[in-house]
Tab-separated table of C-alpha atoms and ligand atoms in Angstrom:
chain	number	residue	atom	x	y	z
A	246	UNK	CA	-20.270	35.007	-25.550
A	247	UNK	CA	-23.678	35.211	-24.394
A	248	UNK	CA	-26.296	34.862	-27.114
A	249	UNK	CA	-27.900	38.687	-25.842
A	250	UNK	CA	-30.126	39.013	-28.906
A	251	UNK	CA	-31.924	35.977	-28.108
A	252	UNK	CA	-32.430	37.327	-24.538
A	253	UNK	CA	-34.857	39.920	-25.414
A	254	UNK	CA	-37.419	37.117	-26.183
A	255	UNK	CA	-37.236	35.494	-22.577
A	256	UNK	CA	-38.835	37.407	-19.601
A	257	UNK	CA	-36.575	38.243	-17.284
A	258	UNK	CA	-35.173	36.982	-14.652
A	259	UNK	CA	-34.476	33.393	-16.398
A	260	UNK	CA	-31.982	30.897	-16.044
A	261	UNK	CA	-29.585	30.607	-19.058
A	262	UNK	CA	-28.056	27.086	-19.563
A	263	UNK	CA	-25.326	26.671	-21.965
A	264	UNK	CA	-25.642	23.087	-23.723
A	265	UNK	CA	-22.251	23.138	-24.914
A	266	UNK	CA	-20.744	23.829	-21.695
A	267	UNK	CA	-22.850	21.043	-20.086
A	268	UNK	CA	-21.975	18.439	-22.692
A	269	UNK	CA	-18.344	19.101	-22.652
A	270	UNK	CA	-18.146	18.898	-19.078
A	271	UNK	CA	-20.168	15.500	-19.010
A	272	UNK	CA	-17.828	14.264	-22.039
A	273	UNK	CA	-14.867	14.994	-20.292
A	274	UNK	CA	-16.572	13.503	-16.995
A	275	UNK	CA	-17.521	10.311	-18.315
A	276	UNK	CA	-14.340	9.817	-20.179
A	277	UNK	CA	-12.433	10.169	-17.150
A	278	UNK	CA	-14.338	8.162	-15.182
A	279	UNK	CA	-14.820	5.529	-17.842
A	280	UNK	CA	-10.977	4.829	-18.098
A	281	UNK	CA	-10.776	4.081	-14.469
A	282	UNK	CA	-14.333	2.322	-14.058
A	283	UNK	CA	-15.481	4.640	-11.746
A	284	UNK	CA	-19.579	4.984	-11.496
A	285	UNK	CA	-21.179	8.399	-11.461
A	286	UNK	CA	-24.210	9.197	-10.121
A	287	UNK	CA	-25.726	12.878	-10.517
A	288	UNK	CA	-26.866	14.475	-7.465
A	289	UNK	CA	-30.141	15.834	-8.489
A	290	UNK	CA	-30.428	18.299	-5.834
A	291	UNK	CA	-28.180	20.711	-7.769
A	292	UNK	CA	-30.375	21.016	-10.391
A	293	UNK	CA	-33.536	19.052	-11.302
A	294	UNK	CA	-34.428	21.042	-14.626
A	295	UNK	CA	-36.227	18.216	-16.729
A	296	UNK	CA	-34.311	19.253	-19.476
A	297	UNK	CA	-31.171	19.446	-17.970
A	298	UNK	CA	-31.744	16.209	-16.384
A	299	UNK	CA	-32.264	14.577	-19.618
A	300	UNK	CA	-29.329	15.859	-20.933
A	301	UNK	CA	-27.357	14.362	-18.094
A	302	UNK	CA	-29.369	11.248	-18.160
A	303	UNK	CA	-28.450	10.619	-22.044
A	304	UNK	CA	-24.513	10.825	-21.023
A	305	UNK	CA	-24.955	7.206	-19.383
A	306	UNK	CA	-24.193	8.200	-15.575
A	307	UNK	CA	-26.722	7.393	-13.075
A	308	UNK	CA	-28.572	9.625	-10.297
A	309	UNK	CA	-28.110	10.276	-6.647
A	310	UNK	CA	-31.816	11.169	-5.078
A	311	UNK	CA	-32.987	12.653	-1.923
A	312	UNK	CA	-36.401	12.087	-2.259
A	313	UNK	CA	-39.392	10.287	-3.828
A	314	UNK	CA	-39.886	13.395	-6.028
A	315	UNK	CA	-36.297	13.250	-7.158
A	316	UNK	CA	-36.379	9.622	-7.941
A	317	UNK	CA	-39.504	10.318	-9.954
A	318	UNK	CA	-38.053	13.250	-12.088
A	319	UNK	CA	-34.583	11.190	-12.253
A	320	UNK	CA	-36.934	8.004	-13.864
A	321	UNK	CA	-38.827	10.488	-15.837
A	322	UNK	CA	-35.564	12.016	-17.511
A	323	UNK	CA	-34.271	8.553	-18.423
A	324	UNK	CA	-32.219	7.679	-15.570
A	325	UNK	CA	-32.309	3.630	-15.403
A	326	UNK	CA	-33.692	2.847	-11.790
A	327	UNK	CA	-30.517	0.414	-11.655
A	328	UNK	CA	-28.450	3.492	-11.606
A	329	UNK	CA	-30.277	5.359	-8.972
A	330	UNK	CA	-28.986	5.760	-5.227
A	331	UNK	CA	-31.515	7.096	-2.608
A	332	UNK	CA	-30.041	9.103	0.415
A	333	UNK	CA	-31.467	11.317	3.311
A	334	UNK	CA	-31.673	11.022	6.840
A	335	UNK	CA	-35.582	11.512	6.672
A	336	UNK	CA	-36.898	9.106	4.218
A	337	UNK	CA	-40.671	8.882	4.516
A	338	UNK	CA	-42.520	5.509	4.413
A	339	UNK	CA	-43.986	6.304	0.839
A	340	UNK	CA	-40.518	7.149	-0.571
A	341	UNK	CA	-39.109	4.020	0.409
A	342	UNK	CA	-42.153	2.109	-0.942
A	343	UNK	CA	-41.487	3.944	-4.195
A	344	UNK	CA	-37.985	3.176	-4.323
A	345	UNK	CA	-38.697	-0.515	-3.626
A	346	UNK	CA	-41.395	-0.526	-6.117
A	347	UNK	CA	-38.851	0.709	-8.885
A	348	UNK	CA	-36.179	-1.421	-7.902
A	349	UNK	CA	-33.495	1.426	-7.515
A	350	UNK	CA	-29.882	0.102	-7.428
A	351	UNK	CA	-29.255	1.270	-3.518
A	352	UNK	CA	-30.779	2.911	-0.399
A	353	UNK	CA	-28.074	4.936	1.350
A	354	UNK	CA	-28.760	4.253	5.151
A	355	UNK	CA	-28.372	7.048	7.667
A	356	UNK	CA	-29.575	5.310	11.079
A	357	UNK	CA	-30.405	2.067	12.386
A	358	UNK	CA	-33.773	3.461	12.803
A	359	UNK	CA	-34.222	4.065	9.250
A	360	UNK	CA	-32.816	0.169	8.506
A	361	UNK	CA	-35.661	-1.207	10.907
A	362	UNK	CA	-38.389	0.767	8.978
A	363	UNK	CA	-36.660	-0.596	5.422
A	364	UNK	CA	-36.584	-4.122	6.838
A	365	UNK	CA	-40.152	-3.741	7.589
A	366	UNK	CA	-41.572	-2.181	4.293
A	367	UNK	CA	-39.105	-4.687	2.305
A	368	UNK	CA	-40.638	-7.656	4.296
A	369	UNK	CA	-44.406	-6.516	3.439
A	370	UNK	CA	-43.479	-6.246	-0.192
A	371	UNK	CA	-41.636	-9.632	-0.141
A	372	UNK	CA	-38.486	-7.789	-1.817
A	373	UNK	CA	-35.030	-7.307	-0.618
A	374	UNK	CA	-33.561	-4.044	-0.453
A	375	UNK	CA	-29.972	-3.405	-1.471
A	376	UNK	CA	-28.476	-0.949	1.195
A	377	UNK	CA	-25.214	1.093	1.514
A	378	UNK	CA	-24.357	2.112	5.330
A	379	UNK	CA	-23.849	6.007	5.090
A	380	UNK	CA	-20.823	6.329	7.470
A	381	UNK	CA	-20.137	9.902	9.201
A	382	UNK	CA	-16.530	9.669	8.770
A	383	UNK	CA	-16.014	12.827	11.173
A	384	UNK	CA	-13.477	14.526	8.710
A	385	UNK	CA	-13.300	18.353	8.234
A	386	UNK	CA	-13.874	19.429	4.931
A	387	UNK	CA	-12.890	23.092	5.598
A	388	UNK	CA	-16.009	24.897	3.158
A	389	UNK	CA	-18.795	26.531	4.733
A	390	UNK	CA	-20.115	25.488	7.830
A	391	UNK	CA	-24.048	24.933	6.241
A	392	UNK	CA	-22.526	22.567	3.578
A	393	UNK	CA	-20.069	20.515	5.712
A	394	UNK	CA	-21.600	17.240	6.521
A	395	UNK	CA	-18.970	14.519	7.520
A	396	UNK	CA	-18.606	15.752	11.153
A	397	UNK	CA	-19.884	13.943	14.181
A	398	UNK	CA	-21.861	17.140	15.043
A	399	UNK	CA	-23.689	16.916	11.519
A	400	UNK	CA	-27.309	14.941	11.426
A	401	UNK	CA	-25.739	12.910	8.595
A	402	UNK	CA	-24.540	9.294	8.487
A	403	UNK	CA	-23.906	6.588	11.127
A	404	UNK	CA	-21.076	7.446	13.486
A	405	UNK	CA	-18.079	4.786	12.844
A	406	UNK	CA	-18.196	3.670	16.763
A	407	UNK	CA	-21.455	2.604	16.033
A	408	UNK	CA	-21.302	0.371	12.810
A	409	UNK	CA	-20.932	-2.676	14.757
A	410	UNK	CA	-24.246	-2.784	16.282
A	411	UNK	CA	-25.806	-2.108	12.733
A	412	UNK	CA	-23.633	-5.176	11.247
A	413	UNK	CA	-25.267	-7.343	13.918
A	414	UNK	CA	-28.818	-5.608	13.159
A	415	UNK	CA	-28.531	-6.599	9.590
A	416	UNK	CA	-27.697	-10.169	10.334
A	417	UNK	CA	-31.312	-10.407	11.473
A	418	UNK	CA	-33.029	-8.710	8.742
A	419	UNK	CA	-33.772	-11.035	5.794
A	420	UNK	CA	-34.845	-8.146	3.649
A	421	UNK	CA	-31.803	-6.157	3.493
A	422	UNK	CA	-28.901	-7.020	1.575
A	423	UNK	CA	-25.658	-4.796	2.509
A	424	UNK	CA	-23.807	-3.785	-0.787
A	425	UNK	CA	-21.962	-0.699	0.035
A	426	UNK	CA	-20.633	2.019	2.338
A	427	UNK	CA	-21.248	5.265	1.425
A	428	UNK	CA	-19.390	8.530	2.718
A	429	UNK	CA	-19.570	12.358	1.800
A	430	UNK	CA	-17.964	15.094	3.615
A	431	UNK	CA	-19.234	18.650	2.152
A	432	UNK	CA	-19.882	20.612	-0.812
A	433	UNK	CA	-17.534	23.047	-2.662
A	434	UNK	CA	-14.209	21.384	-1.688
A	435	UNK	CA	-11.160	22.415	-3.620
A	436	UNK	CA	-8.690	21.270	-1.326
A	437	UNK	CA	-7.933	17.910	-2.493
A	438	UNK	CA	-6.255	17.039	0.979
A	439	UNK	CA	-9.657	16.599	2.118
A	440	UNK	CA	-10.393	13.859	-0.133
A	441	UNK	CA	-7.194	12.324	0.363
A	442	UNK	CA	-8.027	12.468	4.346
A	443	UNK	CA	-11.273	10.546	3.539
A	444	UNK	CA	-9.732	7.788	1.591
A	445	UNK	CA	-7.293	7.101	4.719
A	446	UNK	CA	-10.214	7.207	6.678
A	447	UNK	CA	-12.028	4.664	4.301
A	448	UNK	CA	-8.811	2.300	4.302
A	449	UNK	CA	-8.434	2.277	8.006
A	450	UNK	CA	-12.411	1.482	8.286
A	451	UNK	CA	-11.774	-1.523	5.645
A	452	UNK	CA	-8.736	-2.829	7.612
A	453	UNK	CA	-10.804	-3.035	10.744
A	454	UNK	CA	-13.830	-4.848	8.903
A	455	UNK	CA	-11.865	-7.191	7.074
A	456	UNK	CA	-10.795	-8.570	10.421
A	457	UNK	CA	-14.530	-9.196	10.939
A	458	UNK	CA	-14.748	-10.801	7.550
A	459	UNK	CA	-17.152	-7.911	6.253
A	460	UNK	CA	-16.534	-6.637	2.793
A	461	UNK	CA	-18.796	-4.954	0.640
A	462	UNK	CA	-18.847	-4.633	-3.075
A	463	UNK	CA	-19.419	-0.878	-3.486
A	464	UNK	CA	-17.616	2.178	-2.110
A	465	UNK	CA	-19.519	5.357	-2.594
A	466	UNK	CA	-17.394	8.472	-1.666
A	467	UNK	CA	-20.349	10.879	-2.322
A	468	UNK	CA	-19.788	14.315	-4.199
A	469	UNK	CA	-18.444	17.363	-3.330
A	470	UNK	CA	-15.886	18.452	-5.932
A	471	UNK	CA	-15.944	22.541	-5.926
A	472	UNK	CA	-15.879	24.903	-8.920
A	473	UNK	CA	-14.204	27.854	-10.048
A	474	UNK	CA	-16.764	30.922	-9.076
A	475	UNK	CA	-14.146	33.560	-9.613
A	476	UNK	CA	-13.616	32.921	-12.984
A	477	UNK	CA	-15.927	30.437	-14.539
A	478	UNK	CA	-14.649	31.492	-18.160
A	479	UNK	CA	-11.137	30.274	-17.548
A	480	UNK	CA	-12.248	27.059	-15.698
A	481	UNK	CA	-15.752	26.067	-17.059
A	482	UNK	CA	-14.832	22.084	-16.239
A	483	UNK	CA	-13.755	21.220	-13.067
A	484	UNK	CA	-10.486	19.396	-12.601
A	485	UNK	CA	-11.978	15.922	-12.415
A	486	UNK	CA	-8.634	14.666	-13.251
A	487	UNK	CA	-6.873	15.729	-10.018
A	488	UNK	CA	-9.830	14.684	-8.440
A	489	UNK	CA	-10.147	10.897	-9.578
A	490	UNK	CA	-6.234	10.969	-9.171
A	491	UNK	CA	-6.737	11.482	-5.442
A	492	UNK	CA	-8.877	8.445	-5.078
A	493	UNK	CA	-6.613	6.276	-7.508
A	494	UNK	CA	-3.708	6.902	-5.547
A	495	UNK	CA	-5.132	7.129	-2.040
A	496	UNK	CA	-8.257	4.681	-1.827
A	497	UNK	CA	-7.042	0.912	-1.400
A	498	UNK	CA	-10.238	-0.789	-3.362
A	499	UNK	CA	-10.473	-4.656	-2.076
A	500	UNK	CA	-10.695	-7.255	-4.911
A	501	UNK	CA	-13.776	-6.614	-7.129
A	502	UNK	CA	-14.883	-3.490	-5.253
A	503	UNK	CA	-16.338	-0.726	-7.376
A	504	UNK	CA	-16.118	2.864	-6.755
A	505	UNK	CA	-18.899	5.313	-6.963
A	506	UNK	CA	-19.459	9.073	-6.760
A	507	UNK	CA	-22.315	11.345	-6.317
A	508	UNK	CA	-21.350	14.708	-8.248
A	509	UNK	CA	-23.902	17.641	-8.607
A	510	UNK	CA	-22.215	21.067	-8.544
A	511	UNK	CA	-19.300	20.253	-10.612
A	512	UNK	CA	-21.573	18.963	-13.253
A	513	UNK	CA	-24.035	21.802	-13.599
A	514	UNK	CA	-22.717	24.712	-11.989
A	515	UNK	CA	-20.666	26.657	-14.839
A	516	UNK	CA	-23.231	26.116	-17.487
A	517	UNK	CA	-26.079	28.072	-15.802
A	518	UNK	CA	-26.531	31.825	-15.447
A	519	UNK	CA	-28.952	34.069	-13.836
A	520	UNK	CA	-29.957	36.634	-16.513
A	521	UNK	CA	-31.800	39.575	-14.888
A	522	UNK	CA	-32.864	43.250	-16.058
A	523	UNK	CA	-31.818	46.367	-14.524
A	524	UNK	CA	-34.835	48.189	-13.201
A	525	UNK	CA	-32.925	50.939	-11.537
A	526	UNK	CA	-29.611	52.523	-10.722
A	527	UNK	CA	-30.478	54.245	-7.598
A	528	UNK	CA	-28.018	56.804	-6.258
A	529	UNK	CA	-27.413	57.013	-2.055
A	530	UNK	CA	-25.262	59.165	-0.381
A	531	UNK	CA	-22.146	56.774	-0.291
A	532	UNK	CA	-23.007	54.301	-3.137
A	533	UNK	CA	-25.141	53.267	-6.191
A	534	UNK	CA	-27.067	50.305	-6.298
A	535	UNK	CA	-27.974	48.465	-9.388
A	536	UNK	CA	-31.657	47.152	-8.647
A	537	UNK	CA	-32.383	44.227	-10.423
A	538	UNK	CA	-35.537	42.057	-11.136
A	539	UNK	CA	-33.861	38.840	-9.927
A	540	UNK	CA	-33.889	38.354	-6.015
A	541	UNK	CA	-32.923	36.110	-3.360
A	542	UNK	CA	-36.123	34.138	-4.546
A	543	UNK	CA	-34.518	33.337	-7.780
A	544	UNK	CA	-30.703	32.940	-6.432
A	545	UNK	CA	-30.541	32.226	-2.735
A	546	UNK	CA	-26.950	31.248	-2.602
A	547	UNK	CA	-25.358	34.756	-1.586
A	548	UNK	CA	-28.317	35.613	0.992
A	549	UNK	CA	-27.914	32.028	2.344
A	550	UNK	CA	-24.012	31.148	2.605
A	551	UNK	CA	-22.744	34.597	1.800
A	552	UNK	CA	-21.839	32.933	-1.514
A	553	UNK	CA	-19.540	34.841	-4.292
A	554	UNK	CA	-20.819	34.647	-7.831
A	555	UNK	CA	-19.456	36.804	-10.428
A	556	UNK	CA	-21.704	39.536	-11.781
A	557	UNK	CA	-21.316	40.582	-15.316
A	558	UNK	CA	-23.379	43.505	-17.230
A	559	UNK	CA	-23.431	42.034	-20.731
A	560	UNK	CA	-25.247	44.845	-22.844
A	561	UNK	CA	-23.047	47.765	-21.748
A	562	UNK	CA	-19.004	47.970	-22.578
A	563	UNK	CA	-18.629	51.425	-20.784
A	564	UNK	CA	-16.214	52.076	-18.174
A	565	UNK	CA	-16.505	50.293	-15.273
A	566	UNK	CA	-17.937	51.479	-11.867
A	567	UNK	CA	-18.237	50.485	-8.238
A	568	UNK	CA	-22.047	49.155	-7.396
A	569	UNK	CA	-23.743	47.268	-5.104
A	570	UNK	CA	-26.168	44.702	-6.902
A	571	UNK	CA	-29.390	43.969	-5.079
A	572	UNK	CA	-32.832	42.350	-5.732
A	573	UNK	CA	-36.150	43.867	-4.992
A	574	UNK	CA	-37.186	41.538	-1.972
A	575	UNK	CA	-38.055	43.077	1.108
A	576	UNK	CA	-34.946	41.773	3.202
A	577	UNK	CA	-31.595	43.517	3.590
A	578	UNK	CA	-29.870	40.241	2.710
A	579	UNK	CA	-31.483	40.194	-0.698
A	580	UNK	CA	-28.116	41.228	-2.453
A	581	UNK	CA	-25.968	39.438	-4.829
A	582	UNK	CA	-22.800	41.251	-4.594
A	583	UNK	CA	-21.421	44.588	-2.529
A	584	UNK	CA	-18.660	46.758	-4.453
A	585	UNK	CA	-18.911	44.840	-7.774
A	586	UNK	CA	-16.924	46.321	-10.643
A	587	UNK	CA	-19.464	46.636	-13.746
A	588	UNK	CA	-19.599	48.145	-17.106
A	589	UNK	CA	-21.453	51.798	-16.278
A	590	UNK	CA	-25.018	50.626	-15.826
A	591	UNK	CA	-28.215	52.131	-16.856
A	592	UNK	CA	-31.998	51.052	-16.436
A	593	UNK	CA	-32.901	48.234	-18.963
A	594	UNK	CA	-29.382	46.544	-19.027
A	595	UNK	CA	-28.874	42.736	-18.776
A	596	UNK	CA	-26.950	41.401	-15.797
A	597	UNK	CA	-25.485	37.827	-15.772
A	598	UNK	CA	-24.925	35.882	-12.377
A	599	UNK	CA	-22.505	33.321	-13.226
A	600	UNK	CA	-21.690	29.948	-12.148
A	601	UNK	CA	-25.724	29.581	-11.164
A	602	UNK	CA	-26.263	26.171	-12.811
A	603	UNK	CA	-26.047	24.454	-9.160
A	604	UNK	CA	-28.292	25.143	-6.337
A	605	UNK	CA	-29.960	27.752	-8.200
A	606	UNK	CA	-33.126	27.396	-9.977
A	607	UNK	CA	-33.808	24.495	-7.610
A	608	UNK	CA	-33.701	26.320	-4.501
A	609	UNK	CA	-36.015	29.136	-5.756
A	610	UNK	CA	-39.138	30.233	-3.658
A	611	UNK	CA	-42.268	32.143	-4.214
A	612	UNK	CA	-41.468	34.595	-1.676
A	613	UNK	CA	-43.173	37.792	-1.697
A	614	UNK	CA	-45.771	36.026	-4.101
A	615	UNK	CA	-42.968	36.160	-6.908
A	616	UNK	CA	-43.102	33.833	-10.169
A	617	UNK	CA	-40.485	31.193	-10.198
A	618	UNK	CA	-37.989	32.056	-12.841
A	619	UNK	CA	-37.876	30.919	-15.913
A	620	UNK	CA	-35.164	29.035	-18.175
A	621	UNK	CA	-33.546	28.978	-21.402
A	622	UNK	CA	-31.430	26.166	-22.724
A	623	UNK	CA	-29.243	26.767	-25.731
B	171	LLP	N1	-24.268	13.375	-1.822
B	171	LLP	C1	-24.698	13.816	-0.717
B	171	LLP	C2	-25.115	12.592	0.405
B	171	LLP	C3	-24.901	15.099	-0.528
B	171	LLP	O1	-25.481	15.407	0.424
B	171	LLP	C4	-24.562	16.087	-1.764
B	171	LLP	C5	-24.673	17.815	-1.769
B	171	LLP	C6	-24.125	15.589	-2.943
B	171	LLP	C7	-23.724	14.408	-2.969
B	171	LLP	C8	-23.672	16.339	-4.029
B	171	LLP	O2	-22.626	17.379	-3.602
B	171	LLP	P1	-21.819	18.208	-4.767
B	171	LLP	O3	-21.013	17.634	-5.488
B	171	LLP	O4	-22.803	19.010	-5.427
B	171	LLP	O5	-20.991	19.259	-3.713
B	171	LLP	N2	-27.009	24.011	-1.433
B	171	LLP	C9	-25.610	24.170	-1.073
B	171	LLP	C10	-24.993	23.053	-1.261
B	171	LLP	C11	-25.541	21.647	-0.574
B	171	LLP	C12	-25.186	20.551	-0.759
B	171	LLP	C13	-25.968	19.048	-0.191
B	171	LLP	N3	-25.380	18.034	-0.326
B	171	LLP	C14	-25.004	25.223	-2.033
B	171	LLP	O6	-25.537	25.882	-2.716
B	171	LLP	O7	-23.778	25.561	-1.980
């Protein structure tokens, strides 16, 4: 399935992006969202490769950005400003000003302190900032502790108990317009119960708010839909249908309310693989190491989160053997997989590390003075 004959022209390691997978994913996503009148914002943090961003922007979805740099990249790729949301616990003044100047759709505000700064900067510019309050729903997404975000102990969002104070604060801020509530419970979530729990939490909160005559136009439930890392060929497109159905069946939207999503991983993960060349097959006393030219600098997820990625030798059809697949970086954690079954492997073979389209290329670093990975989009 990989166009291996083209791969000799690109220097390894590189990210290979399969346009067909991405476009099929986008087509299904936009069709299912369109049928329900749901609004999608692509979480740029998952992959900001300019060519990938352009393809996603062309599908008509909006963008979810977490920095001024991401807003700039999104605008350059063709996402309209009126479909950009801007989140993050630490927005710098210049980033807020840049977002105001570009008249983005909405700031997802994470604290009372941030709200005060947005009011001050909007006042200076004599403009009005549209904002959603990011509520910390205190829901355990049962995913990796580093990518759970909706618990009280996490730094994200405003605890429900503190919302009343923030609502009164907004009364005194003429340059702030409250248009929404925002939630996000975590990432790589495959258990739909977690999203159902979020819906119920939002329903309770909206009931309480309606007693105070507070109703917002937009509900943003963040992202987090997981993908199949075990079998990307069987499930190249995540189950958007079941995911949307959870919201359709469990969330009580009030009259005229619009529902927004910020999906990252589920859009780009399966279209990308990291392609790397085997430098050595090193025999040690107890095992064999396949040493490849990609390292944790190119794909940090296994080292950082003990994340599993399927690994395949795409140039050998020999009988399978057991290897540890490791990179060249001077860290023991620079390991892509232990006890991996690969077709018998030799120096010069090409290895594909699958499901690497999300949080792969964008998290690359230059540790050990290495070059950043290249890419090939076909
Ligand atoms: N919205 C907010 C507020 C977020 O914090 C995130 C991801 C998303 C949306 C998009 O979530 P997604 O649909 O991609 O799950 N580097 C980690 C993942 C970090 C996710 C951070 N927030 C990884 O490689 O697994």
